[in-house]
Structure formats: structure tokens, C-alpha cells
JSON list of C-alpha atoms in Angstrom, two decimals:
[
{"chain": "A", "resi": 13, "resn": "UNK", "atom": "CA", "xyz": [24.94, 14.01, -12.73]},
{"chain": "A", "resi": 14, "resn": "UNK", "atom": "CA", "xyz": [23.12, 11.48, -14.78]},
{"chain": "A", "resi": 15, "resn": "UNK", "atom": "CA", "xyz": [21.17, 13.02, -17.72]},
{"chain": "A", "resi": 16, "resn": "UNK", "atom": "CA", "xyz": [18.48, 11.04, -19.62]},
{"chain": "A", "resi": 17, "resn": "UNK", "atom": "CA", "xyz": [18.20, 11.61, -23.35]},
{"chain": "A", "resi": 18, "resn": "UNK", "atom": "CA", "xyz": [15.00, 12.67, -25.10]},
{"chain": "A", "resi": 19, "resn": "UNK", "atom": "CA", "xyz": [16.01, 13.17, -28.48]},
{"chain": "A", "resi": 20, "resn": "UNK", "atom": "CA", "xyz": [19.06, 12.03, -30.63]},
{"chain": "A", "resi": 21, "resn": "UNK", "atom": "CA", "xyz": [20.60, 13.50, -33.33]},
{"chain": "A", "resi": 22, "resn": "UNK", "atom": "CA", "xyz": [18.46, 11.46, -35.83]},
{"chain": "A", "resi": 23, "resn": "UNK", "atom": "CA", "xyz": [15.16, 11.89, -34.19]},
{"chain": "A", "resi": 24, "resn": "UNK", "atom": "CA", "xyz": [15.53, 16.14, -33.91]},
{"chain": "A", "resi": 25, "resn": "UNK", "atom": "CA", "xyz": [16.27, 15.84, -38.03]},
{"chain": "A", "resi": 26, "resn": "UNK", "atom": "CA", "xyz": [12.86, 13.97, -38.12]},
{"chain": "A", "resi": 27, "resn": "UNK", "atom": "CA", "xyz": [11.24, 16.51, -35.74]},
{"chain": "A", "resi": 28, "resn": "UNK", "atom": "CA", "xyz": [12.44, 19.71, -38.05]},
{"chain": "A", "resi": 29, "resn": "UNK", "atom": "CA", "xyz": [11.48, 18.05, -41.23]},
{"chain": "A", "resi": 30, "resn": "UNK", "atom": "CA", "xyz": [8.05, 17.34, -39.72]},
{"chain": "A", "resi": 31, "resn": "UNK", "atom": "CA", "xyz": [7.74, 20.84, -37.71]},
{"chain": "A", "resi": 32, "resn": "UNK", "atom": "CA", "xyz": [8.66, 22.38, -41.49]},
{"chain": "A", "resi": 33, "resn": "UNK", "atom": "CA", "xyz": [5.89, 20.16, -43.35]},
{"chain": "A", "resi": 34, "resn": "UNK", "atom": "CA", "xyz": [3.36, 21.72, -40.51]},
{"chain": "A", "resi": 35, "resn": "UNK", "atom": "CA", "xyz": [4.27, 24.88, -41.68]},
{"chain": "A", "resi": 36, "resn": "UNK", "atom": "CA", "xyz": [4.09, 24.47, -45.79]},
{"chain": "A", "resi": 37, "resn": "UNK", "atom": "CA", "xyz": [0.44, 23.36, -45.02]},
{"chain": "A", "resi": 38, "resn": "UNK", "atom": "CA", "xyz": [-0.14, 26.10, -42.94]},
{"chain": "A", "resi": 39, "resn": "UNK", "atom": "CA", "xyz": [1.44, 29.28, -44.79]},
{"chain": "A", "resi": 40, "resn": "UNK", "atom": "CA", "xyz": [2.18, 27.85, -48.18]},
{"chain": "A", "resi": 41, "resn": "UNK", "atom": "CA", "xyz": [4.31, 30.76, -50.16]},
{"chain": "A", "resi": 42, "resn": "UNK", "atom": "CA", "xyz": [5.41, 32.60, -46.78]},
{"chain": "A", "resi": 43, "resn": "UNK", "atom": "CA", "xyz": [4.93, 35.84, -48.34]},
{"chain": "A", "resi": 44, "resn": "UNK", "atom": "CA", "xyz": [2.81, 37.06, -45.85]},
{"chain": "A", "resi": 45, "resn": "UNK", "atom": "CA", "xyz": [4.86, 35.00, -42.64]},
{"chain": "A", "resi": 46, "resn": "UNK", "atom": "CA", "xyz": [8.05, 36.26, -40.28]},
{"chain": "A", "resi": 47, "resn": "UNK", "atom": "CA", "xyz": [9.65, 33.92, -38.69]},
{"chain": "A", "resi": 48, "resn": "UNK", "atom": "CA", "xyz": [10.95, 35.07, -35.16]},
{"chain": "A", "resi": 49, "resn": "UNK", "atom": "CA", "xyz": [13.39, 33.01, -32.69]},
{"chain": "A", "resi": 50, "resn": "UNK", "atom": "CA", "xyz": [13.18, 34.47, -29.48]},
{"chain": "A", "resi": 51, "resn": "UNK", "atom": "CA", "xyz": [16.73, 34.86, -28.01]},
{"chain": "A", "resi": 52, "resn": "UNK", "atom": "CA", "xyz": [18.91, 32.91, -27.14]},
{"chain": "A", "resi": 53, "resn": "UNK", "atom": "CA", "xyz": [18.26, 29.76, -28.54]},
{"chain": "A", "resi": 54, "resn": "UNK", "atom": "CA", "xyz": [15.13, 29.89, -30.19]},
{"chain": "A", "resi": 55, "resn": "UNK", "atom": "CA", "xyz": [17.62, 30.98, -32.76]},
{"chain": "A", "resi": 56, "resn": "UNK", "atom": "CA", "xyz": [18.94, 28.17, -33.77]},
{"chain": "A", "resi": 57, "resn": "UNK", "atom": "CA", "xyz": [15.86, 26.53, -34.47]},
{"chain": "A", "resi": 58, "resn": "UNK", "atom": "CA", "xyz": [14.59, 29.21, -36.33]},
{"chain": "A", "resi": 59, "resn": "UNK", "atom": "CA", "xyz": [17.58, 29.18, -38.61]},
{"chain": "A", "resi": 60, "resn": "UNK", "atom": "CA", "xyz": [17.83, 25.72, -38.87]},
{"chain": "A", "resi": 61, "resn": "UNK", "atom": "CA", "xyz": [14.10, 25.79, -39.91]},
{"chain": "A", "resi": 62, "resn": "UNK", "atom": "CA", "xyz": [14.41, 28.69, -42.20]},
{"chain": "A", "resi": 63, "resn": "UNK", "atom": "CA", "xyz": [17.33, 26.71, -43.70]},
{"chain": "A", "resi": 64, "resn": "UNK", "atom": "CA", "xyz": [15.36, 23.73, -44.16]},
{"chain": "A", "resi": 65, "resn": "UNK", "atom": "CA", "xyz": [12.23, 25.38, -45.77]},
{"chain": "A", "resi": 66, "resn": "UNK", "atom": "CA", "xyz": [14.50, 27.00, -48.36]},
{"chain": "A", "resi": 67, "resn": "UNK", "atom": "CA", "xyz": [17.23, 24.23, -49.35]},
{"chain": "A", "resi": 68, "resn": "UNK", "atom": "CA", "xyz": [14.81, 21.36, -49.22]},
{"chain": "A", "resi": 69, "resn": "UNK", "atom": "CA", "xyz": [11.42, 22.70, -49.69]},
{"chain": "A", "resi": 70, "resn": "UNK", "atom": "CA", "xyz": [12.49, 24.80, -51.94]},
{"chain": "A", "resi": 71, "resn": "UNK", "atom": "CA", "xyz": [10.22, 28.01, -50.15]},
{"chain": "A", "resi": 72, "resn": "UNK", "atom": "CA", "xyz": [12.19, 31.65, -51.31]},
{"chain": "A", "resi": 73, "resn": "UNK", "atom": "CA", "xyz": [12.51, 34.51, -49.19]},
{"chain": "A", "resi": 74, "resn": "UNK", "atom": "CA", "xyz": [11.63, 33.13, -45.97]},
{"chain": "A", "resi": 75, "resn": "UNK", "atom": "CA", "xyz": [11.66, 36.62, -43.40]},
{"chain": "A", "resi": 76, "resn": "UNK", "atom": "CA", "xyz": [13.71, 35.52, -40.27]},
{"chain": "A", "resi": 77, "resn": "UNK", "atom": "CA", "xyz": [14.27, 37.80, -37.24]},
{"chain": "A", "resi": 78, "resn": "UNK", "atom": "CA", "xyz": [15.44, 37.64, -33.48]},
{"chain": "A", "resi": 79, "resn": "UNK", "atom": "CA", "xyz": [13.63, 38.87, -30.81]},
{"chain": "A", "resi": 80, "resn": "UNK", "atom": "CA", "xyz": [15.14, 39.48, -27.44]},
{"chain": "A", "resi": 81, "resn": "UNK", "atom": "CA", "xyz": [12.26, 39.23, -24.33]},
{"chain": "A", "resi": 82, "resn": "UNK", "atom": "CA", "xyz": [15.01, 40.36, -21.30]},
{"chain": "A", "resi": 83, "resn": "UNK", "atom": "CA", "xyz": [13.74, 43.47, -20.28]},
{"chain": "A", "resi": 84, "resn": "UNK", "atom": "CA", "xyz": [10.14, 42.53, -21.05]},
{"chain": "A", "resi": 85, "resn": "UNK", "atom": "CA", "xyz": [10.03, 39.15, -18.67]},
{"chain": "A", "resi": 86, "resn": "UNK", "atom": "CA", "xyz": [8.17, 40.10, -15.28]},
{"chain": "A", "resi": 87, "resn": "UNK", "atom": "CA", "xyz": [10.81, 38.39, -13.79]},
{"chain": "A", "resi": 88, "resn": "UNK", "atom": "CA", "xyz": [13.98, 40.09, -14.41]},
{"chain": "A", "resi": 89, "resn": "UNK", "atom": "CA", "xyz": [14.39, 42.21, -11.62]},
{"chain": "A", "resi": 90, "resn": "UNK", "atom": "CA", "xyz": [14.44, 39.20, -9.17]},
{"chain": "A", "resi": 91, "resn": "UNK", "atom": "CA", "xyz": [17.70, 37.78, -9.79]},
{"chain": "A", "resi": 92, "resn": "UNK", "atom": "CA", "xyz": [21.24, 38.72, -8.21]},
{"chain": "A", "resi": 93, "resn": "UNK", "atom": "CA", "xyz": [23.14, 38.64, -11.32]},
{"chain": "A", "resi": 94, "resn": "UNK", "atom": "CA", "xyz": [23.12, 41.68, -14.02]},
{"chain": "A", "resi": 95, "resn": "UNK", "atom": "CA", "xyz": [21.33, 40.95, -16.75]},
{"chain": "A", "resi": 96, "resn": "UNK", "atom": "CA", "xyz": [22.86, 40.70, -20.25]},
{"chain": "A", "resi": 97, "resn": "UNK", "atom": "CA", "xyz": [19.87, 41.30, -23.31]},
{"chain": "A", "resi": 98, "resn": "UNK", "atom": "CA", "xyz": [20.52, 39.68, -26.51]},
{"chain": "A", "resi": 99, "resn": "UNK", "atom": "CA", "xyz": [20.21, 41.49, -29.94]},
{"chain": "A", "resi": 100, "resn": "UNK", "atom": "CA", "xyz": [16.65, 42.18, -31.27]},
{"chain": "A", "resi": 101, "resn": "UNK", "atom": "CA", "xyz": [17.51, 41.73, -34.95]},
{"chain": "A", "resi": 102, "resn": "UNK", "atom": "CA", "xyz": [13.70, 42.31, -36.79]},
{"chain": "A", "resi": 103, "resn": "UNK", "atom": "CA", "xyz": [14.89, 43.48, -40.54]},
{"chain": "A", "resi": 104, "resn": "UNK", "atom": "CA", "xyz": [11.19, 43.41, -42.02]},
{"chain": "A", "resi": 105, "resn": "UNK", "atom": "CA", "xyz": [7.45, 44.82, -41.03]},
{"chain": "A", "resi": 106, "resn": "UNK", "atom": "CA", "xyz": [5.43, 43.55, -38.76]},
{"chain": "A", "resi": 107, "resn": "UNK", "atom": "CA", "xyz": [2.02, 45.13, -38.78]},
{"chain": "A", "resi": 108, "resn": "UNK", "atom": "CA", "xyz": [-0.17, 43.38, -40.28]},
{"chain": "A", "resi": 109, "resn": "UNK", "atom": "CA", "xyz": [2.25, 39.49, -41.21]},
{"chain": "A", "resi": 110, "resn": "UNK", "atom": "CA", "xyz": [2.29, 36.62, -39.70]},
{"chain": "A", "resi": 111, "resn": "UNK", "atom": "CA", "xyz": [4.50, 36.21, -36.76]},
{"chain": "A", "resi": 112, "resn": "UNK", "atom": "CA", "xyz": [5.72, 32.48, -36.15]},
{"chain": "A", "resi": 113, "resn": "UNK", "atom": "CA", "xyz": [7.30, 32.84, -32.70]},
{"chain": "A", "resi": 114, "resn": "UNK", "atom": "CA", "xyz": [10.12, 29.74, -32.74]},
{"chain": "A", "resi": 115, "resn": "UNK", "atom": "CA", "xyz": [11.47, 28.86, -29.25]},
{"chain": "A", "resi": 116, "resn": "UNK", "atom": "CA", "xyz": [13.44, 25.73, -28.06]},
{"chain": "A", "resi": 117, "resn": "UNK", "atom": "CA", "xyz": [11.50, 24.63, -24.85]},
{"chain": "A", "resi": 118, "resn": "UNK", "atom": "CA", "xyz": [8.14, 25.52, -23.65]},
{"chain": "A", "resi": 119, "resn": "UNK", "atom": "CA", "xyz": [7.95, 25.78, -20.41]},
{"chain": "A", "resi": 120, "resn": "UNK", "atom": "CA", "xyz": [6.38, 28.34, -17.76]},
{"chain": "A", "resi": 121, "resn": "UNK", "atom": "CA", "xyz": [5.38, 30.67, -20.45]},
{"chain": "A", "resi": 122, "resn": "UNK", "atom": "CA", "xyz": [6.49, 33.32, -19.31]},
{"chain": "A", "resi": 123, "resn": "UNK", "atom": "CA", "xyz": [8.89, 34.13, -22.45]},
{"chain": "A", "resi": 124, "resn": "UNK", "atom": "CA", "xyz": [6.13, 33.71, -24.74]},
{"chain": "A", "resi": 125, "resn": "UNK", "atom": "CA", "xyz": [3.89, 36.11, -22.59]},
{"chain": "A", "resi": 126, "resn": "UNK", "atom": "CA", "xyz": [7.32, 38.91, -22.80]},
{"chain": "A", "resi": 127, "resn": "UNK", "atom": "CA", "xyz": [7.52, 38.00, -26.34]},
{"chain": "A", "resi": 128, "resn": "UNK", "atom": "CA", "xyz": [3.81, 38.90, -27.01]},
{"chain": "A", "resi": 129, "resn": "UNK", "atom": "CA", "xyz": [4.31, 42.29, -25.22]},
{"chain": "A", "resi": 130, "resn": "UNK", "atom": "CA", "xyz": [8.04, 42.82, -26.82]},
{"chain": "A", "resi": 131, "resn": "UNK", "atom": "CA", "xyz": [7.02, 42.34, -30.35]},
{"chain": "A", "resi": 132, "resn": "UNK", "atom": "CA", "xyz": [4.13, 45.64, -30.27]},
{"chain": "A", "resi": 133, "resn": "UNK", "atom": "CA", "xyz": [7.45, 47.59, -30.72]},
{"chain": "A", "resi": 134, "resn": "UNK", "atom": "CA", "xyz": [7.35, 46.26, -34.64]},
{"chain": "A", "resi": 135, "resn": "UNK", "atom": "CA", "xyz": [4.19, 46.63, -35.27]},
{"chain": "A", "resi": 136, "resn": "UNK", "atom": "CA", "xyz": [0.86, 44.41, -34.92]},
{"chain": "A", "resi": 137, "resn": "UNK", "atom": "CA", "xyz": [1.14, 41.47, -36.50]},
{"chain": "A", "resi": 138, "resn": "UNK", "atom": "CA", "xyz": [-2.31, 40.28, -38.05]},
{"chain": "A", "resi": 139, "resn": "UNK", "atom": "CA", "xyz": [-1.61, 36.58, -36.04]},
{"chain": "A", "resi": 140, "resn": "UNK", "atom": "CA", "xyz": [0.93, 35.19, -33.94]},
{"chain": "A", "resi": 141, "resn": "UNK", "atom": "CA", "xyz": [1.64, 31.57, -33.79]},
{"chain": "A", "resi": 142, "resn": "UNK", "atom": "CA", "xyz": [4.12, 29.55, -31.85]},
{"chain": "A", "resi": 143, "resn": "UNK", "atom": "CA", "xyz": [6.08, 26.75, -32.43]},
{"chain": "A", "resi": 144, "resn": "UNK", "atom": "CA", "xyz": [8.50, 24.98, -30.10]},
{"chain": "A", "resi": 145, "resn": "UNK", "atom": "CA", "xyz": [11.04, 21.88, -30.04]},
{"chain": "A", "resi": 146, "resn": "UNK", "atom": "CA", "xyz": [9.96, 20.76, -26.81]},
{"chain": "A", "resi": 147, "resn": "UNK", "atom": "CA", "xyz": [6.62, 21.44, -24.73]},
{"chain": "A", "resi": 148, "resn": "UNK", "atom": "CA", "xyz": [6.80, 20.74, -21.23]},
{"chain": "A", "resi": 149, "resn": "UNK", "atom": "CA", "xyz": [3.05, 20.60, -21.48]},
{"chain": "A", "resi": 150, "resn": "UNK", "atom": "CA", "xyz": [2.49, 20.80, -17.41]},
{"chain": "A", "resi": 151, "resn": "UNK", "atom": "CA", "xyz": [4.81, 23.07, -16.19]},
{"chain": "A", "resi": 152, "resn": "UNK", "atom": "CA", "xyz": [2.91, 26.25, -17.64]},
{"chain": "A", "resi": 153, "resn": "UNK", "atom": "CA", "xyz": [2.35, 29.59, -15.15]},
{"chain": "A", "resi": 154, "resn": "UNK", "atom": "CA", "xyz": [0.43, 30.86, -17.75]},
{"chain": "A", "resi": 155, "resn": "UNK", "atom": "CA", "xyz": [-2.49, 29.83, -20.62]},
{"chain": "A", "resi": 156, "resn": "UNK", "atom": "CA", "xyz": [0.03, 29.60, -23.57]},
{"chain": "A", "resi": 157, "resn": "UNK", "atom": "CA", "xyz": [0.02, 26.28, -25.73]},
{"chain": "A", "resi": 158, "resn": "UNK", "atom": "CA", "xyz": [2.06, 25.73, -29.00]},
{"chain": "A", "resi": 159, "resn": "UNK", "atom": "CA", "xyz": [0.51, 25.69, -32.44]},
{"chain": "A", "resi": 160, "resn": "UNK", "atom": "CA", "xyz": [3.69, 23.12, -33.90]},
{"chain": "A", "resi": 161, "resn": "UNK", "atom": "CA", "xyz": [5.09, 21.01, -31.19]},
{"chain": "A", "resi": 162, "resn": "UNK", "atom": "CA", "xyz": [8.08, 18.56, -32.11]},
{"chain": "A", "resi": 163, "resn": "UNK", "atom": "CA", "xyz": [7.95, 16.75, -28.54]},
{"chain": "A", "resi": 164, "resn": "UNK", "atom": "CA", "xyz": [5.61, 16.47, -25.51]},
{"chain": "A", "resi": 165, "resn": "UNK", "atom": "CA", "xyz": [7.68, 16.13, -22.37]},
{"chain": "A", "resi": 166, "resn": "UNK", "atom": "CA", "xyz": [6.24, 15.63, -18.96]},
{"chain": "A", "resi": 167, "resn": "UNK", "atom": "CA", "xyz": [9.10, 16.24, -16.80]},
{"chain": "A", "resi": 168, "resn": "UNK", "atom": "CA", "xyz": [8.95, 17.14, -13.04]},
{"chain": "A", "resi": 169, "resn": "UNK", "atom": "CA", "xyz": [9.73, 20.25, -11.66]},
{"chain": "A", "resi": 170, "resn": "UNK", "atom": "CA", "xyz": [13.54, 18.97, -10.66]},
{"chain": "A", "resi": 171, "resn": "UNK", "atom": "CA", "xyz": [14.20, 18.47, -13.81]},
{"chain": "A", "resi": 172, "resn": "UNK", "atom": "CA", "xyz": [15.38, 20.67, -16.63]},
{"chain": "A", "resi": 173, "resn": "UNK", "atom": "CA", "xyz": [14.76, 20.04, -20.21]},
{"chain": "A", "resi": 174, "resn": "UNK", "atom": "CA", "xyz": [18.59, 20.84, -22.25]},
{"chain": "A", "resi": 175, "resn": "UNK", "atom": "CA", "xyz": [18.53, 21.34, -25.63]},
{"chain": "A", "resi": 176, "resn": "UNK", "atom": "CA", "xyz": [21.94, 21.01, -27.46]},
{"chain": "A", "resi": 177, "resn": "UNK", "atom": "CA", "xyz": [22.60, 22.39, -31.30]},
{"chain": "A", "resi": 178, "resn": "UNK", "atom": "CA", "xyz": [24.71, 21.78, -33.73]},
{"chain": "A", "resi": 179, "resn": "UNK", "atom": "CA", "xyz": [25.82, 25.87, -33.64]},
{"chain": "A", "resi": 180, "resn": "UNK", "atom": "CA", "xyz": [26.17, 25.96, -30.52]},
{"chain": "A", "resi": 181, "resn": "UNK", "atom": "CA", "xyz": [26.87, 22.87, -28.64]},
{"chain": "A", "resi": 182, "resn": "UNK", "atom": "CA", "xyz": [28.19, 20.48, -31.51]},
{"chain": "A", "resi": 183, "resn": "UNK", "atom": "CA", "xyz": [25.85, 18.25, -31.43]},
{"chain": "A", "resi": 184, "resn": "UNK", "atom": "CA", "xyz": [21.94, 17.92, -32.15]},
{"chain": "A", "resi": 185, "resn": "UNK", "atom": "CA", "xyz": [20.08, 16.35, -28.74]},
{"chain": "A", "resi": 186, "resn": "UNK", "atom": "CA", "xyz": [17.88, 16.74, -26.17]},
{"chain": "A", "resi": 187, "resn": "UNK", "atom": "CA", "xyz": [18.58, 15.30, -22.67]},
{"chain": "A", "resi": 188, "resn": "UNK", "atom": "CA", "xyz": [16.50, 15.26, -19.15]},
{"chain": "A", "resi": 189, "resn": "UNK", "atom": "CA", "xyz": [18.54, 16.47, -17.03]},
{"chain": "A", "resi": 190, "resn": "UNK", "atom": "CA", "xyz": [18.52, 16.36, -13.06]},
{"chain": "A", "resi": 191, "resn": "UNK", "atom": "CA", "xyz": [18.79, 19.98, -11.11]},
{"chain": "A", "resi": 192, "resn": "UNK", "atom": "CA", "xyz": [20.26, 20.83, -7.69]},
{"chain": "A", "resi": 193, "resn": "UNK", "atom": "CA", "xyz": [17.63, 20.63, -4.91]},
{"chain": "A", "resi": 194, "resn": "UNK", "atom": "CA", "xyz": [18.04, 24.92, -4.45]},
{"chain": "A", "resi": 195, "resn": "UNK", "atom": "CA", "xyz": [18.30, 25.49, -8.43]},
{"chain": "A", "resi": 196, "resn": "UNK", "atom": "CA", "xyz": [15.07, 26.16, -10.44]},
{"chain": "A", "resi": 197, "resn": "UNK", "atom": "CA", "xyz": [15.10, 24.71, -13.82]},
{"chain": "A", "resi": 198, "resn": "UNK", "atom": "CA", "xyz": [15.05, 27.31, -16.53]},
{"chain": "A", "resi": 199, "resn": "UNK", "atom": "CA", "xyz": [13.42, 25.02, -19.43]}
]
């Protein structure tokens, strides 16, 4: 399997510190802003993000939360394996913030669309923005675009869109990657 990569080590750094930037003219103090990775790994970019805006920007008390979508996706009765839901960790209040969802890949939007209806639980946020590593700009089921973007990809359909961190994977990248004529890319 020959993957393709998208983004090095190097050029994700870049990506954050510019994605972060976007946000300090946007929301200034945070006071008033949650960020939210939606689960799995919209996590780590959320982190890595809230990280960045406190240690080099030097932004205080950034809210951070995780939002799991599995039981809210209109999909998740249509697969053979169980289902295993992530924690929903949401420590602050909703009603009335900011919401910044965070999310590695953009894709059908179909996660965005469950995280919309999953985060009502909290409260009603005043706005809800989203911001993603990687848009895969036409692939989209549904009318959801990114307000931050760090990458425009226009991949094909048999082709998934893997996102490796640090965390997680030991190692910062993004690389195209090739599916299996009968698999359906997830990203």
C-alpha cells in the first residue's frame, strides 16, 4: 500500500501556529469561547491547540472539552460491529459561549451535523464555529464548511485522508492514503 504524504511534521507545526493566530483575531481573551474536540481525534488537535494558545500566546484559561457524536451519527446502526462511544468530557457551560468545534478531517459532514445535535445536551451555545486540520472540501453529504481550515484536500472517493499525532501515533503527518476497492474511507 503506497501512501502519499500531505503534510510533514514541519508543515502541521506551521498549520497550528497559523490555525491559533486565526483564532486570537477572532476571540481575543477567550473568556467567552469553549473549545470542543469531537472524539476521537479531534482531541488531539484541540489539545495541541489549547496548548499552543496558552504556552506561546500566552492566552489563560482556555475552556477545553470532548465531545463524543456515536450515538448521535445517523449512521450508527448500519454497521456489523458494536459500537464503542468515547467519553463526553464538557467541564464548563455552554448556553450562551462560544463553541469552537475542533475536528481532524472534514469530510462527509456527517460528524459535524451529530455534533450540532449532541452538544444541545450542554446547553445553547450563543455560536458555533468549526475548525478542522484537513477539509476534504468535495466529499461533503451535507452543507457544512469550516470557519479555520489548515489544508484543502481534494482527494477521490478511494482515498482516505490519515492523520497521525504525536499522542497517538508518534509522529505529526498527514498522508493520502489508498483504500480497498469494498472499504469506504472514513476521513
Amino acid at each position: 500500500m503506497s501512501q502519499k504524504i500531505l503534510l510533514t511534521s514541519k508543515e502541521v507545526d506551521i498549520i497550528l501556529h497559523r490555525l491559533a493566530c486565526q483564532l486570537i483575531e477572532k476571540h481575543l481573551d477567550f473568556s467567552d469561547t469553549i473549545l470542543i474536540g469531537i472524539q476521537p481525534r479531534g482531541i488531539y488537535l484541540a489539545e495541541r491547540l489549547k496548548s499552543m494558545l496558552e504556552k506561546e500566546y500566552q492566552i489563560a484559561d482556555i475552556s477545553l472539552g470532548f465531545l463524543d457524536i456515536t450515538f448521535f451519527r445517523d449512521d450508527f446502526r448500519r454497521t456489523e460491529k458494536p459500537l464503542e462511544a468515547n467519553r463526553t468530557q464538557i467541564d464548563c457551560i455552554v448556553e450562551d459561549k462560544k463553541v469552537i468545534f475542533i475536528d481532524d478531517v472534514l469530510y462527509t459532514g456527517r460528524s459535524i451535523r451529530s455534533a450540532l445535535t449532541a452538544i444541545q445536551s450542554f446547553g445553547r451555545p450563543s455560536e458555533i464555529e468549526l475548525l478542522v486540520l484537513i477539509d476534504r472540501r468535495f466529499s461533503r453529504h451535507l452543507p457544512i464548511q469550516p470557519d479555520y481550515r489548515g489544508r484543502q484536500v481534494d482527494a477521490i472517493n478511494n482515498e482516505k485522508v490519515k492523520v497521525c499525532w504525536k499522542e497517538q501515533d508518534g509522529e505529526d503527518a498527514v498522508y493520502l492514503v489508498p483504500t480497498t476497492s469494498n472499504q469506504q474511507p472514513t476521513n
